[in-house]
Amino acid sequence: MSSIDDTQPRALEVTPPHGIPPVDVEAAESGGPGCALWGVVGVVGLVLAVVIVVLAGAAGWTAGQRQAQSFATATQQAEIQDQINRIPEDVANGNTVLLSARLQFLATQTPGVPGLAEWMATATAVYMNNLPTTTPQPTATTEVMATALPTMTPGFEPQADSSSGYDLAGMLDQARTAVNLGQYEDAVDLLQVIEAVDSSYQAATVRGLMLEALTTQALRLFRGGGNLAEAILLTDEAEKYGLPADSDLRYERYVAALYLTAKSKIGTDYGAAIQALSEAYSVAPNYREGELRSLLFGQYVAYGDAWVAEGNPCSAVPQYQNALNILNDGGVAAKRDNAETTCQQGTPVPGPEGQQIAPVGVPDTSGG
């Protein structure tokens, strides 16, 4: 007799085709990534994002530091050269006080200033020449002088400071007179000597005269077409003596720094030069009687010429057009039109398989 189970319908057992292993449904359903794995992936992504931001910030900071260091070196060299240029005048005038102050400043500079040893020898010779010479005197004259010395006026006061050997009061009067006469460089030199000898001597007066001399001379250089690096250095020095926050010198220094940075890029990298000139031009388009405009115009034209010389007229067209946006020039317009025509004709360019060669200072974007 058959059991009840034998009479029930049975599900057909499906056998996979030969050569195909059976699929474990439960294993497949349970094999997906869990929450923990996705959490780890998210944390790793966040860490990478933070690292990228930090590295980008560090790169920007480093570039800024390099630019600041380059500018500081330029201003230091300008000050060193200025002091060297003044030494011959001090020698000719026999001014041993200013000559000594300048040489002491140069001796502290790193790296060493070339020719300093020779100037030191010259200063020593000037000092020796200024010493009073003793002339042999008859015995009678010597006796008269010996008897006359004790009769000096009791109220006589020597001009030189008893502790330093410098006539600080006289030097301060000279500095004040120099400021009144507009001789600001001489005034600064004298005041610096006073501070070096005795920083507490008439400190308020010395600082006030120093601020006036520094700011006036710096403004004269900024607006009179003088040495901008020296003017920036004088402005930095004026800050130590209380330069007001709203002083025009701060703006003048900012524009001058942009200008000097831009000029330093010319001839080395078209892209960097144009970027720096554009930044300065956007702030002060008429700076130095339009010199920034002329420089920027010239760099755009030179950039276009470089592209044409390298056989890439298509890249030259926008550079010529940028130049024309600044100044309307018939010659540049003709260059643009010729480059545009050559570009449309598809003239072959130099290099293997027409590879484009970027001008010097321009990244190669050809993909080669």
PDB file of N, CA and C in Angstrom, residues 259-340:
ATOM      1  N   TYR A 259      53.636  96.498  -9.332  1.00  0.00           N
ATOM      2  CA  TYR A 259      54.361  96.949 -10.525  1.00  0.00           C
ATOM      3  C   TYR A 259      55.730  96.271 -10.627  1.00  0.00           C
ATOM      4  N   LEU A 260      56.473  96.253  -9.520  1.00  0.00           N
ATOM      5  CA  LEU A 260      57.807  95.650  -9.536  1.00  0.00           C
ATOM      6  C   LEU A 260      57.737  94.140  -9.767  1.00  0.00           C
ATOM      7  N   THR A 261      56.737  93.500  -9.170  1.00  0.00           N
ATOM      8  CA  THR A 261      56.572  92.062  -9.376  1.00  0.00           C
ATOM      9  C   THR A 261      56.284  91.757 -10.842  1.00  0.00           C
ATOM     10  N   ALA A 262      55.420  92.560 -11.452  1.00  0.00           N
ATOM     11  CA  ALA A 262      55.077  92.353 -12.856  1.00  0.00           C
ATOM     12  C   ALA A 262      56.298  92.555 -13.754  1.00  0.00           C
ATOM     13  N   LYS A 263      57.068  93.597 -13.502  1.00  0.00           N
ATOM     14  CA  LYS A 263      58.237  93.863 -14.339  1.00  0.00           C
ATOM     15  C   LYS A 263      59.280  92.753 -14.221  1.00  0.00           C
ATOM     16  N   SER A 264      59.346  92.135 -13.045  1.00  0.00           N
ATOM     17  CA  SER A 264      60.323  91.060 -12.867  1.00  0.00           C
ATOM     18  C   SER A 264      59.967  89.823 -13.687  1.00  0.00           C
ATOM     19  N   LYS A 265      58.701  89.701 -14.101  1.00  0.00           N
ATOM     20  CA  LYS A 265      58.267  88.536 -14.881  1.00  0.00           C
ATOM     21  C   LYS A 265      58.479  88.723 -16.379  1.00  0.00           C
ATOM     22  N   ILE A 266      58.617  89.968 -16.807  1.00  0.00           N
ATOM     23  CA  ILE A 266      58.751  90.244 -18.237  1.00  0.00           C
ATOM     24  C   ILE A 266      60.048  89.637 -18.768  1.00  0.00           C
ATOM     25  N   GLY A 267      59.922  88.928 -19.878  1.00  0.00           N
ATOM     26  CA  GLY A 267      61.090  88.318 -20.484  1.00  0.00           C
ATOM     27  C   GLY A 267      61.368  86.910 -20.012  1.00  0.00           C
ATOM     28  N   THR A 268      60.594  86.440 -19.041  1.00  0.00           N
ATOM     29  CA  THR A 268      60.821  85.084 -18.531  1.00  0.00           C
ATOM     30  C   THR A 268      59.625  84.169 -18.756  1.00  0.00           C
ATOM     31  N   ASP A 269      58.416  84.723 -18.667  1.00  0.00           N
ATOM     32  CA  ASP A 269      57.214  83.893 -18.755  1.00  0.00           C
ATOM     33  C   ASP A 269      56.057  84.787 -19.176  1.00  0.00           C
ATOM     34  N   TYR A 270      55.574  84.618 -20.415  1.00  0.00           N
ATOM     35  CA  TYR A 270      54.508  85.480 -20.910  1.00  0.00           C
ATOM     36  C   TYR A 270      53.258  85.396 -20.050  1.00  0.00           C
ATOM     37  N   GLY A 271      52.866  84.166 -19.700  1.00  0.00           N
ATOM     38  CA  GLY A 271      51.636  84.003 -18.930  1.00  0.00           C
ATOM     39  C   GLY A 271      51.712  84.679 -17.580  1.00  0.00           C
ATOM     40  N   ALA A 272      52.818  84.464 -16.850  1.00  0.00           N
ATOM     41  CA  ALA A 272      52.973  85.069 -15.525  1.00  0.00           C
ATOM     42  C   ALA A 272      53.082  86.582 -15.623  1.00  0.00           C
ATOM     43  N   ALA A 273      53.790  87.081 -16.631  1.00  0.00           N
ATOM     44  CA  ALA A 273      53.935  88.527 -16.797  1.00  0.00           C
ATOM     45  C   ALA A 273      52.589  89.183 -17.084  1.00  0.00           C
ATOM     46  N   ILE A 274      51.810  88.579 -17.967  1.00  0.00           N
ATOM     47  CA  ILE A 274      50.500  89.142 -18.308  1.00  0.00           C
ATOM     48  C   ILE A 274      49.574  89.117 -17.101  1.00  0.00           C
ATOM     49  N   GLN A 275      49.605  88.041 -16.335  1.00  0.00           N
ATOM     50  CA  GLN A 275      48.755  87.953 -15.149  1.00  0.00           C
ATOM     51  C   GLN A 275      49.118  89.029 -14.129  1.00  0.00           C
ATOM     52  N   ALA A 276      50.420  89.202 -13.873  1.00  0.00           N
ATOM     53  CA  ALA A 276      50.849  90.201 -12.894  1.00  0.00           C
ATOM     54  C   ALA A 276      50.564  91.616 -13.381  1.00  0.00           C
ATOM     55  N   LEU A 277      50.817  91.881 -14.653  1.00  0.00           N
ATOM     56  CA  LEU A 277      50.538  93.208 -15.202  1.00  0.00           C
ATOM     57  C   LEU A 277      49.045  93.507 -15.193  1.00  0.00           C
ATOM     58  N   SER A 278      48.232  92.502 -15.486  1.00  0.00           N
ATOM     59  CA  SER A 278      46.776  92.699 -15.477  1.00  0.00           C
ATOM     60  C   SER A 278      46.280  93.051 -14.083  1.00  0.00           C
ATOM     61  N   GLU A 279      46.851  92.397 -13.067  1.00  0.00           N
ATOM     62  CA  GLU A 279      46.450  92.699 -11.692  1.00  0.00           C
ATOM     63  C   GLU A 279      46.802  94.134 -11.327  1.00  0.00           C
ATOM     64  N   ALA A 280      48.009  94.554 -11.668  1.00  0.00           N
ATOM     65  CA  ALA A 280      48.418  95.926 -11.369  1.00  0.00           C
ATOM     66  C   ALA A 280      47.604  96.927 -12.193  1.00  0.00           C
ATOM     67  N   TYR A 281      47.342  96.603 -13.445  1.00  0.00           N
ATOM     68  CA  TYR A 281      46.595  97.497 -14.330  1.00  0.00           C
ATOM     69  C   TYR A 281      45.164  97.684 -13.853  1.00  0.00           C
ATOM     70  N   SER A 282      44.573  96.633 -13.298  1.00  0.00           N
ATOM     71  CA  SER A 282      43.197  96.740 -12.801  1.00  0.00           C
ATOM     72  C   SER A 282      43.104  97.651 -11.583  1.00  0.00           C
ATOM     73  N   VAL A 283      44.201  97.769 -10.833  1.00  0.00           N
ATOM     74  CA  VAL A 283      44.212  98.615  -9.638  1.00  0.00           C
ATOM     75  C   VAL A 283      44.531 100.061  -9.993  1.00  0.00           C
ATOM     76  N   ALA A 284      45.523 100.266 -10.848  1.00  0.00           N
ATOM     77  CA  ALA A 284      45.957 101.629 -11.189  1.00  0.00           C
ATOM     78  C   ALA A 284      46.313 101.688 -12.672  1.00  0.00           C
ATOM     79  N   PRO A 285      45.311 101.820 -13.553  1.00  0.00           N
ATOM     80  CA  PRO A 285      45.569 101.776 -14.999  1.00  0.00           C
ATOM     81  C   PRO A 285      46.461 102.910 -15.501  1.00  0.00           C
ATOM     82  N   ASN A 286      46.464 104.044 -14.811  1.00  0.00           N
ATOM     83  CA  ASN A 286      47.259 105.189 -15.260  1.00  0.00           C
ATOM     84  C   ASN A 286      48.568 105.320 -14.493  1.00  0.00           C
ATOM     85  N   TYR A 287      48.987 104.259 -13.829  1.00  0.00           N
ATOM     86  CA  TYR A 287      50.189 104.324 -12.990  1.00  0.00           C
ATOM     87  C   TYR A 287      51.416 104.685 -13.821  1.00  0.00           C
ATOM     88  N   ARG A 288      52.207 105.615 -13.289  1.00  0.00           N
ATOM     89  CA  ARG A 288      53.423 106.084 -13.951  1.00  0.00           C
ATOM     90  C   ARG A 288      53.134 106.521 -15.385  1.00  0.00           C
ATOM     91  N   GLU A 289      52.119 107.359 -15.508  1.00  0.00           N
ATOM     92  CA  GLU A 289      51.745 107.958 -16.791  1.00  0.00           C
ATOM     93  C   GLU A 289      51.436 106.900 -17.852  1.00  0.00           C
ATOM     94  N   GLY A 290      50.727 105.871 -17.439  1.00  0.00           N
ATOM     95  CA  GLY A 290      50.273 104.863 -18.389  1.00  0.00           C
ATOM     96  C   GLY A 290      51.295 103.809 -18.744  1.00  0.00           C
ATOM     97  N   GLU A 291      52.366 103.704 -17.968  1.00  0.00           N
ATOM     98  CA  GLU A 291      53.398 102.711 -18.293  1.00  0.00           C
ATOM     99  C   GLU A 291      52.854 101.287 -18.191  1.00  0.00           C
ATOM    100  N   LEU A 292      51.987 101.044 -17.210  1.00  0.00           N
ATOM    101  CA  LEU A 292      51.410  99.706 -17.072  1.00  0.00           C
ATOM    102  C   LEU A 292      50.626  99.314 -18.318  1.00  0.00           C
ATOM    103  N   ARG A 293      49.881 100.269 -18.875  1.00  0.00           N
ATOM    104  CA  ARG A 293      49.101  99.979 -20.078  1.00  0.00           C
ATOM    105  C   ARG A 293      50.030  99.586 -21.235  1.00  0.00           C
ATOM    106  N   SER A 294      51.098 100.330 -21.392  1.00  0.00           N
ATOM    107  CA  SER A 294      52.038 100.038 -22.479  1.00  0.00           C
ATOM    108  C   SER A 294      52.719  98.682 -22.286  1.00  0.00           C
ATOM    109  N   LEU A 295      53.081  98.384 -21.045  1.00  0.00           N
ATOM    110  CA  LEU A 295      53.744  97.104 -20.779  1.00  0.00           C
ATOM    111  C   LEU A 295      52.813  95.925 -21.049  1.00  0.00           C
ATOM    112  N   LEU A 296      51.564  96.044 -20.598  1.00  0.00           N
ATOM    113  CA  LEU A 296      50.610  94.956 -20.805  1.00  0.00           C
ATOM    114  C   LEU A 296      50.320  94.775 -22.288  1.00  0.00           C
ATOM    115  N   PHE A 297      50.142  95.882 -22.997  1.00  0.00           N
ATOM    116  CA  PHE A 297      49.930  95.831 -24.443  1.00  0.00           C
ATOM    117  C   PHE A 297      51.099  95.123 -25.128  1.00  0.00           C
ATOM    118  N   GLY A 298      52.310  95.495 -24.752  1.00  0.00           N
ATOM    119  CA  GLY A 298      53.491  94.902 -25.363  1.00  0.00           C
ATOM    120  C   GLY A 298      53.619  93.414 -25.104  1.00  0.00           C
ATOM    121  N   GLN A 299      53.231  92.973 -23.896  1.00  0.00           N
ATOM    122  CA  GLN A 299      53.327  91.546 -23.582  1.00  0.00           C
ATOM    123  C   GLN A 299      52.318  90.723 -24.379  1.00  0.00           C
ATOM    124  N   TYR A 300      51.115  91.264 -24.565  1.00  0.00           N
ATOM    125  CA  TYR A 300      50.128  90.556 -25.385  1.00  0.00           C
ATOM    126  C   TYR A 300      50.634  90.406 -26.826  1.00  0.00           C
ATOM    127  N   VAL A 301      51.194  91.479 -27.367  1.00  0.00           N
ATOM    128  CA  VAL A 301      51.703  91.426 -28.741  1.00  0.00           C
ATOM    129  C   VAL A 301      52.865  90.436 -28.845  1.00  0.00           C
ATOM    130  N   ALA A 302      53.782  90.495 -27.876  1.00  0.00           N
ATOM    131  CA  ALA A 302      54.927  89.577 -27.892  1.00  0.00           C
ATOM    132  C   ALA A 302      54.479  88.123 -27.757  1.00  0.00           C
ATOM    133  N   TYR A 303      53.438  87.907 -26.951  1.00  0.00           N
ATOM    134  CA  TYR A 303      52.896  86.556 -26.786  1.00  0.00           C
ATOM    135  C   TYR A 303      52.332  86.045 -28.115  1.00  0.00           C
ATOM    136  N   GLY A 304      51.583  86.915 -28.810  1.00  0.00           N
ATOM    137  CA  GLY A 304      51.052  86.533 -30.115  1.00  0.00           C
ATOM    138  C   GLY A 304      52.156  86.261 -31.119  1.00  0.00           C
ATOM    139  N   ASP A 305      53.182  87.106 -31.127  1.00  0.00           N
ATOM    140  CA  ASP A 305      54.312  86.899 -32.040  1.00  0.00           C
ATOM    141  C   ASP A 305      55.000  85.561 -31.769  1.00  0.00           C
ATOM    142  N   ALA A 306      55.111  85.220 -30.488  1.00  0.00           N
ATOM    143  CA  ALA A 306      55.765  83.958 -30.133  1.00  0.00           C
ATOM    144  C   ALA A 306      54.977  82.764 -30.657  1.00  0.00           C
ATOM    145  N   TRP A 307      53.649  82.843 -30.551  1.00  0.00           N
ATOM    146  CA  TRP A 307      52.825  81.751 -31.070  1.00  0.00           C
ATOM    147  C   TRP A 307      52.966  81.633 -32.596  1.00  0.00           C
ATOM    148  N   VAL A 308      52.986  82.766 -33.286  1.00  0.00           N
ATOM    149  CA  VAL A 308      53.143  82.735 -34.745  1.00  0.00           C
ATOM    150  C   VAL A 308      54.496  82.143 -35.119  1.00  0.00           C
ATOM    151  N   ALA A 309      55.541  82.548 -34.402  1.00  0.00           N
ATOM    152  CA  ALA A 309      56.884  82.039 -34.688  1.00  0.00           C
ATOM    153  C   ALA A 309      56.972  80.535 -34.475  1.00  0.00           C
ATOM    154  N   GLU A 310      56.168  80.015 -33.566  1.00  0.00           N
ATOM    155  CA  GLU A 310      56.166  78.577 -33.298  1.00  0.00           C
ATOM    156  C   GLU A 310      55.195  77.830 -34.198  1.00  0.00           C
ATOM    157  N   GLY A 311      54.566  78.544 -35.139  1.00  0.00           N
ATOM    158  CA  GLY A 311      53.683  77.890 -36.090  1.00  0.00           C
ATOM    159  C   GLY A 311      52.278  77.650 -35.588  1.00  0.00           C
ATOM    160  N   ASN A 312      51.810  78.452 -34.631  1.00  0.00           N
ATOM    161  CA  ASN A 312      50.468  78.273 -34.085  1.00  0.00           C
ATOM    162  C   ASN A 312      49.701  79.589 -34.174  1.00  0.00           C
ATOM    163  N   PRO A 313      49.259  79.978 -35.371  1.00  0.00           N
ATOM    164  CA  PRO A 313      48.543  81.248 -35.527  1.00  0.00           C
ATOM    165  C   PRO A 313      47.206  81.272 -34.803  1.00  0.00           C
ATOM    166  N   CYS A 314      46.594  80.113 -34.623  1.00  0.00           N
ATOM    167  CA  CYS A 314      45.290  80.086 -33.950  1.00  0.00           C
ATOM    168  C   CYS A 314      45.397  80.585 -32.513  1.00  0.00           C
ATOM    169  N   SER A 315      46.479  80.222 -31.817  1.00  0.00           N
ATOM    170  CA  SER A 315      46.668  80.691 -30.445  1.00  0.00           C
ATOM    171  C   SER A 315      47.113  82.142 -30.404  1.00  0.00           C
ATOM    172  N   ALA A 316      47.652  82.646 -31.507  1.00  0.00           N
ATOM    173  CA  ALA A 316      48.109  84.036 -31.547  1.00  0.00           C
ATOM    174  C   ALA A 316      46.950  85.012 -31.663  1.00  0.00           C
ATOM    175  N   VAL A 317      45.863  84.602 -32.301  1.00  0.00           N
ATOM    176  CA  VAL A 317      44.739  85.512 -32.552  1.00  0.00           C
ATOM    177  C   VAL A 317      44.197  86.140 -31.269  1.00  0.00           C
ATOM    178  N   PRO A 318      43.852  85.368 -30.222  1.00  0.00           N
ATOM    179  CA  PRO A 318      43.304  86.002 -29.017  1.00  0.00           C
ATOM    180  C   PRO A 318      44.305  86.919 -28.317  1.00  0.00           C
ATOM    181  N   GLN A 319      45.603  86.639 -28.438  1.00  0.00           N
ATOM    182  CA  GLN A 319      46.593  87.510 -27.803  1.00  0.00           C
ATOM    183  C   GLN A 319      46.637  88.871 -28.497  1.00  0.00           C
ATOM    184  N   TYR A 320      46.609  88.862 -29.808  1.00  0.00           N
ATOM    185  CA  TYR A 320      46.558  90.129 -30.548  1.00  0.00           C
ATOM    186  C   TYR A 320      45.276  90.899 -30.223  1.00  0.00           C
ATOM    187  N   GLN A 321      44.177  90.166 -30.100  1.00  0.00           N
ATOM    188  CA  GLN A 321      42.911  90.827 -29.792  1.00  0.00           C
ATOM    189  C   GLN A 321      42.945  91.437 -28.390  1.00  0.00           C
ATOM    190  N   ASN A 322      43.555  90.732 -27.435  1.00  0.00           N
ATOM    191  CA  ASN A 322      43.693  91.291 -26.088  1.00  0.00           C
ATOM    192  C   ASN A 322      44.492  92.587 -26.112  1.00  0.00           C
ATOM    193  N   ALA A 323      45.529  92.617 -26.939  1.00  0.00           N
ATOM    194  CA  ALA A 323      46.324  93.842 -27.064  1.00  0.00           C
ATOM    195  C   ALA A 323      45.485  94.975 -27.640  1.00  0.00           C
ATOM    196  N   LEU A 324      44.680  94.661 -28.650  1.00  0.00           N
ATOM    197  CA  LEU A 324      43.838  95.687 -29.272  1.00  0.00           C
ATOM    198  C   LEU A 324      42.752  96.178 -28.326  1.00  0.00           C
ATOM    199  N   ASN A 325      42.348  95.349 -27.374  1.00  0.00           N
ATOM    200  CA  ASN A 325      41.368  95.797 -26.385  1.00  0.00           C
ATOM    201  C   ASN A 325      41.942  96.868 -25.462  1.00  0.00           C
ATOM    202  N   ILE A 326      43.269  96.934 -25.383  1.00  0.00           N
ATOM    203  CA  ILE A 326      43.921  97.938 -24.543  1.00  0.00           C
ATOM    204  C   ILE A 326      44.258  99.184 -25.353  1.00  0.00           C
ATOM    205  N   LEU A 327      44.877  98.991 -26.502  1.00  0.00           N
ATOM    206  CA  LEU A 327      45.260 100.099 -27.381  1.00  0.00           C
ATOM    207  C   LEU A 327      44.935  99.729 -28.825  1.00  0.00           C
ATOM    208  N   ASN A 328      44.383 100.670 -29.562  1.00  0.00           N
ATOM    209  CA  ASN A 328      44.052 100.441 -30.968  1.00  0.00           C
ATOM    210  C   ASN A 328      45.297 100.711 -31.806  1.00  0.00           C
ATOM    211  N   ASP A 329      45.803  99.682 -32.448  1.00  0.00           N
ATOM    212  CA  ASP A 329      47.040  99.804 -33.213  1.00  0.00           C
ATOM    213  C   ASP A 329      46.860  99.103 -34.555  1.00  0.00           C
ATOM    214  N   GLY A 330      47.131  99.830 -35.645  1.00  0.00           N
ATOM    215  CA  GLY A 330      46.927  99.271 -36.975  1.00  0.00           C
ATOM    216  C   GLY A 330      47.836  98.094 -37.273  1.00  0.00           C
ATOM    217  N   GLY A 331      49.075  98.178 -36.843  1.00  0.00           N
ATOM    218  CA  GLY A 331      50.006  97.083 -37.089  1.00  0.00           C
ATOM    219  C   GLY A 331      49.590  95.803 -36.398  1.00  0.00           C
ATOM    220  N   VAL A 332      49.112  95.929 -35.164  1.00  0.00           N
ATOM    221  CA  VAL A 332      48.669  94.748 -34.419  1.00  0.00           C
ATOM    222  C   VAL A 332      47.393  94.189 -35.032  1.00  0.00           C
ATOM    223  N   ALA A 333      46.517  95.083 -35.500  1.00  0.00           N
ATOM    224  CA  ALA A 333      45.288  94.617 -36.147  1.00  0.00           C
ATOM    225  C   ALA A 333      45.622  93.793 -37.395  1.00  0.00           C
ATOM    226  N   ALA A 334      46.629  94.230 -38.143  1.00  0.00           N
ATOM    227  CA  ALA A 334      47.039  93.475 -39.329  1.00  0.00           C
ATOM    228  C   ALA A 334      47.608  92.109 -38.935  1.00  0.00           C
ATOM    229  N   LYS A 335      48.359  92.071 -37.849  1.00  0.00           N
ATOM    230  CA  LYS A 335      48.889  90.786 -37.369  1.00  0.00           C
ATOM    231  C   LYS A 335      47.757  89.840 -36.987  1.00  0.00           C
ATOM    232  N   ARG A 336      46.749  90.391 -36.318  1.00  0.00           N
ATOM    233  CA  ARG A 336      45.617  89.547 -35.920  1.00  0.00           C
ATOM    234  C   ARG A 336      44.906  88.981 -37.143  1.00  0.00           C
ATOM    235  N   ASP A 337      44.657  89.843 -38.141  1.00  0.00           N
ATOM    236  CA  ASP A 337      43.947  89.394 -39.342  1.00  0.00           C
ATOM    237  C   ASP A 337      44.747  88.325 -40.088  1.00  0.00           C
ATOM    238  N   ASN A 338      46.042  88.522 -40.199  1.00  0.00           N
ATOM    239  CA  ASN A 338      46.873  87.531 -40.894  1.00  0.00           C
ATOM    240  C   ASN A 338      46.876  86.197 -40.151  1.00  0.00           C
ATOM    241  N   ALA A 339      46.985  86.273 -38.826  1.00  0.00           N
ATOM    242  CA  ALA A 339      46.986  85.040 -38.032  1.00  0.00           C
ATOM    243  C   ALA A 339      45.651  84.324 -38.146  1.00  0.00           C
ATOM    244  N   GLU A 340      44.570  85.105 -38.175  1.00  0.00           N
ATOM    245  CA  GLU A 340      43.240  84.494 -38.270  1.00  0.00           C
ATOM    246  C   GLU A 340      43.048  83.821 -39.628  1.00  0.00           C
TER     247      GLU A 340
END
